[in-house]
mmCIF file with all atom_site columns, C-alpha atoms in Angstrom:
data_model
loop_
_atom_site.group_PDB
_atom_site.id
_atom_site.type_symbol
_atom_site.label_atom_id
_atom_site.label_alt_id
_atom_site.label_comp_id
_atom_site.label_asym_id
_atom_site.label_entity_id
_atom_site.label_seq_id
_atom_site.pdbx_PDB_ins_code
_atom_site.Cartn_x
_atom_site.Cartn_y
_atom_site.Cartn_z
_atom_site.occupancy
_atom_site.B_iso_or_equiv
_atom_site.pdbx_formal_charge
_atom_site.auth_seq_id
_atom_site.auth_comp_id
_atom_site.auth_asym_id
_atom_site.auth_atom_id
_atom_site.pdbx_PDB_model_num
ATOM 1  C CA . ALA A 1 1  ? 0.000   0.000   0.000   1.00 0.00 ? 1  ALA A CA 1
ATOM 2  C CA . ASP A 1 2  ? 3.001   2.317   0.276   1.00 0.00 ? 2  ASP A CA 1
ATOM 3  C CA . ASP A 1 3  ? 3.504   2.455   -3.491  1.00 0.00 ? 3  ASP A CA 1
ATOM 4  C CA . SER A 1 4  ? 0.314   1.157   -5.070  1.00 0.00 ? 4  SER A CA 1
ATOM 5  C CA . ASN A 1 5  ? -3.181  -0.019  -4.334  1.00 0.00 ? 5  ASN A CA 1
ATOM 6  C CA . ASP A 1 6  ? -5.089  -2.648  -6.291  1.00 0.00 ? 6  ASP A CA 1
ATOM 7  C CA . GLU A 1 7  ? -8.286  -2.821  -4.244  1.00 0.00 ? 7  GLU A CA 1
ATOM 8  C CA . ASN A 1 8  ? -10.217 -1.822  -7.367  1.00 0.00 ? 8  ASN A CA 1
ATOM 9  C CA . VAL A 1 9  ? -8.608  -4.154  -9.889  1.00 0.00 ? 9  VAL A CA 1
ATOM 10 C CA . VAL A 1 10 ? -10.945 -5.684  -12.457 1.00 0.00 ? 10 VAL A CA 1
ATOM 11 C CA . ILE A 1 11 ? -9.674  -8.680  -14.412 1.00 0.00 ? 11 ILE A CA 1
ATOM 12 C CA . VAL A 1 12 ? -11.601 -9.500  -17.576 1.00 0.00 ? 12 VAL A CA 1
ATOM 13 C CA . ALA A 1 13 ? -10.381 -12.493 -19.578 1.00 0.00 ? 13 ALA A CA 1
ATOM 14 C CA . ASN A 1 14 ? -12.456 -11.767 -22.691 1.00 0.00 ? 14 ASN A CA 1
ATOM 15 C CA . SER A 1 15 ? -10.827 -9.003  -24.763 1.00 0.00 ? 15 SER A CA 1
ATOM 16 C CA . ASP A 1 16 ? -14.132 -7.895  -26.343 1.00 0.00 ? 16 ASP A CA 1
ATOM 17 C CA . ILE A 1 17 ? -15.764 -7.470  -22.930 1.00 0.00 ? 17 ILE A CA 1
ATOM 18 C CA . ALA A 1 18 ? -12.628 -5.764  -21.618 1.00 0.00 ? 18 ALA A CA 1
ATOM 19 C CA . ALA A 1 19 ? -12.734 -3.265  -24.497 1.00 0.00 ? 19 ALA A CA 1
ATOM 20 C CA . GLN A 1 20 ? -16.401 -2.486  -23.769 1.00 0.00 ? 20 GLN A CA 1
ATOM 21 C CA . TYR A 1 21 ? -15.639 -2.061  -20.081 1.00 0.00 ? 21 TYR A CA 1
ATOM 22 C CA . LEU A 1 22 ? -12.720 0.263   -20.824 1.00 0.00 ? 22 LEU A CA 1
ATOM 23 C CA . LEU A 1 23 ? -14.818 2.378   -23.188 1.00 0.00 ? 23 LEU A CA 1
ATOM 24 C CA . GLU A 1 24 ? -17.545 2.790   -20.568 1.00 0.00 ? 24 GLU A CA 1
ATOM 25 C CA . PHE A 1 25 ? -14.993 3.516   -17.836 1.00 0.00 ? 25 PHE A CA 1
ATOM 26 C CA . GLU A 1 26 ? -13.417 6.235   -19.977 1.00 0.00 ? 26 GLU A CA 1
ATOM 27 C CA . ARG A 1 27 ? -16.859 7.774   -20.609 1.00 0.00 ? 27 ARG A CA 1
ATOM 28 C CA . ARG A 1 28 ? -17.608 7.871   -16.878 1.00 0.00 ? 28 ARG A CA 1
ATOM 29 C CA . TRP A 1 29 ? -14.098 9.191   -16.084 1.00 0.00 ? 29 TRP A CA 1
ATOM 30 C CA . ALA A 1 30 ? -14.600 12.046  -18.577 1.00 0.00 ? 30 ALA A CA 1
ATOM 31 C CA . GLU A 1 31 ? -17.815 13.030  -16.752 1.00 0.00 ? 31 GLU A CA 1
ATOM 32 C CA . ALA A 1 32 ? -16.192 13.019  -13.321 1.00 0.00 ? 32 ALA A CA 1
ATOM 33 C CA . VAL A 1 33 ? -15.597 16.270  -11.467 1.00 0.00 ? 33 VAL A CA 1
ATOM 34 C CA . GLN A 1 34 ? -13.199 17.152  -8.675  1.00 0.00 ? 34 GLN A CA 1
ATOM 35 C CA . PRO A 1 35 ? -15.137 17.354  -5.394  1.00 0.00 ? 35 PRO A CA 1
ATOM 36 C CA . ASP A 1 36 ? -15.184 20.590  -3.436  1.00 0.00 ? 36 ASP A CA 1
ATOM 37 C CA . PRO A 1 37 ? -12.990 20.082  -0.329  1.00 0.00 ? 37 PRO A CA 1
ATOM 38 C CA . GLU A 1 38 ? -15.710 21.791  1.738   1.00 0.00 ? 38 GLU A CA 1
ATOM 39 C CA . ASP A 1 39 ? -18.045 18.905  0.853   1.00 0.00 ? 39 ASP A CA 1
ATOM 40 C CA . LEU A 1 40 ? -15.543 16.436  2.328   1.00 0.00 ? 40 LEU A CA 1
ATOM 41 C CA . ARG A 1 41 ? -15.276 17.912  5.819   1.00 0.00 ? 41 ARG A CA 1
ATOM 42 C CA . CYS A 1 42 ? -15.679 15.576  8.769   1.00 0.00 ? 42 CYS A CA 1
ATOM 43 C CA . GLU A 1 43 ? -17.960 16.854  11.535  1.00 0.00 ? 43 GLU A CA 1
ATOM 44 C CA . TRP A 1 44 ? -16.801 14.185  14.034  1.00 0.00 ? 44 TRP A CA 1
ATOM 45 C CA . LYS A 1 45 ? -15.693 15.330  17.487  1.00 0.00 ? 45 LYS A CA 1
ATOM 46 C CA . ALA A 1 46 ? -13.548 13.340  19.931  1.00 0.00 ? 46 ALA A CA 1
ATOM 47 C CA . GLY A 1 47 ? -15.565 11.580  22.613  1.00 0.00 ? 47 GLY A CA 1
ATOM 48 C CA . GLU A 1 48 ? -18.762 11.291  20.595  1.00 0.00 ? 48 GLU A CA 1
#
């Protein structure tokens, strides 16, 4: 985990299915937006 993380690895043996998956992934990736850091704040307080 110090250098890489493969928790989200998807292995697809069929090259046609893999190509379809990659195309869809790239479409979704292109639509992604960087979250606003203010939306990621943690409201947790010690002792609660």
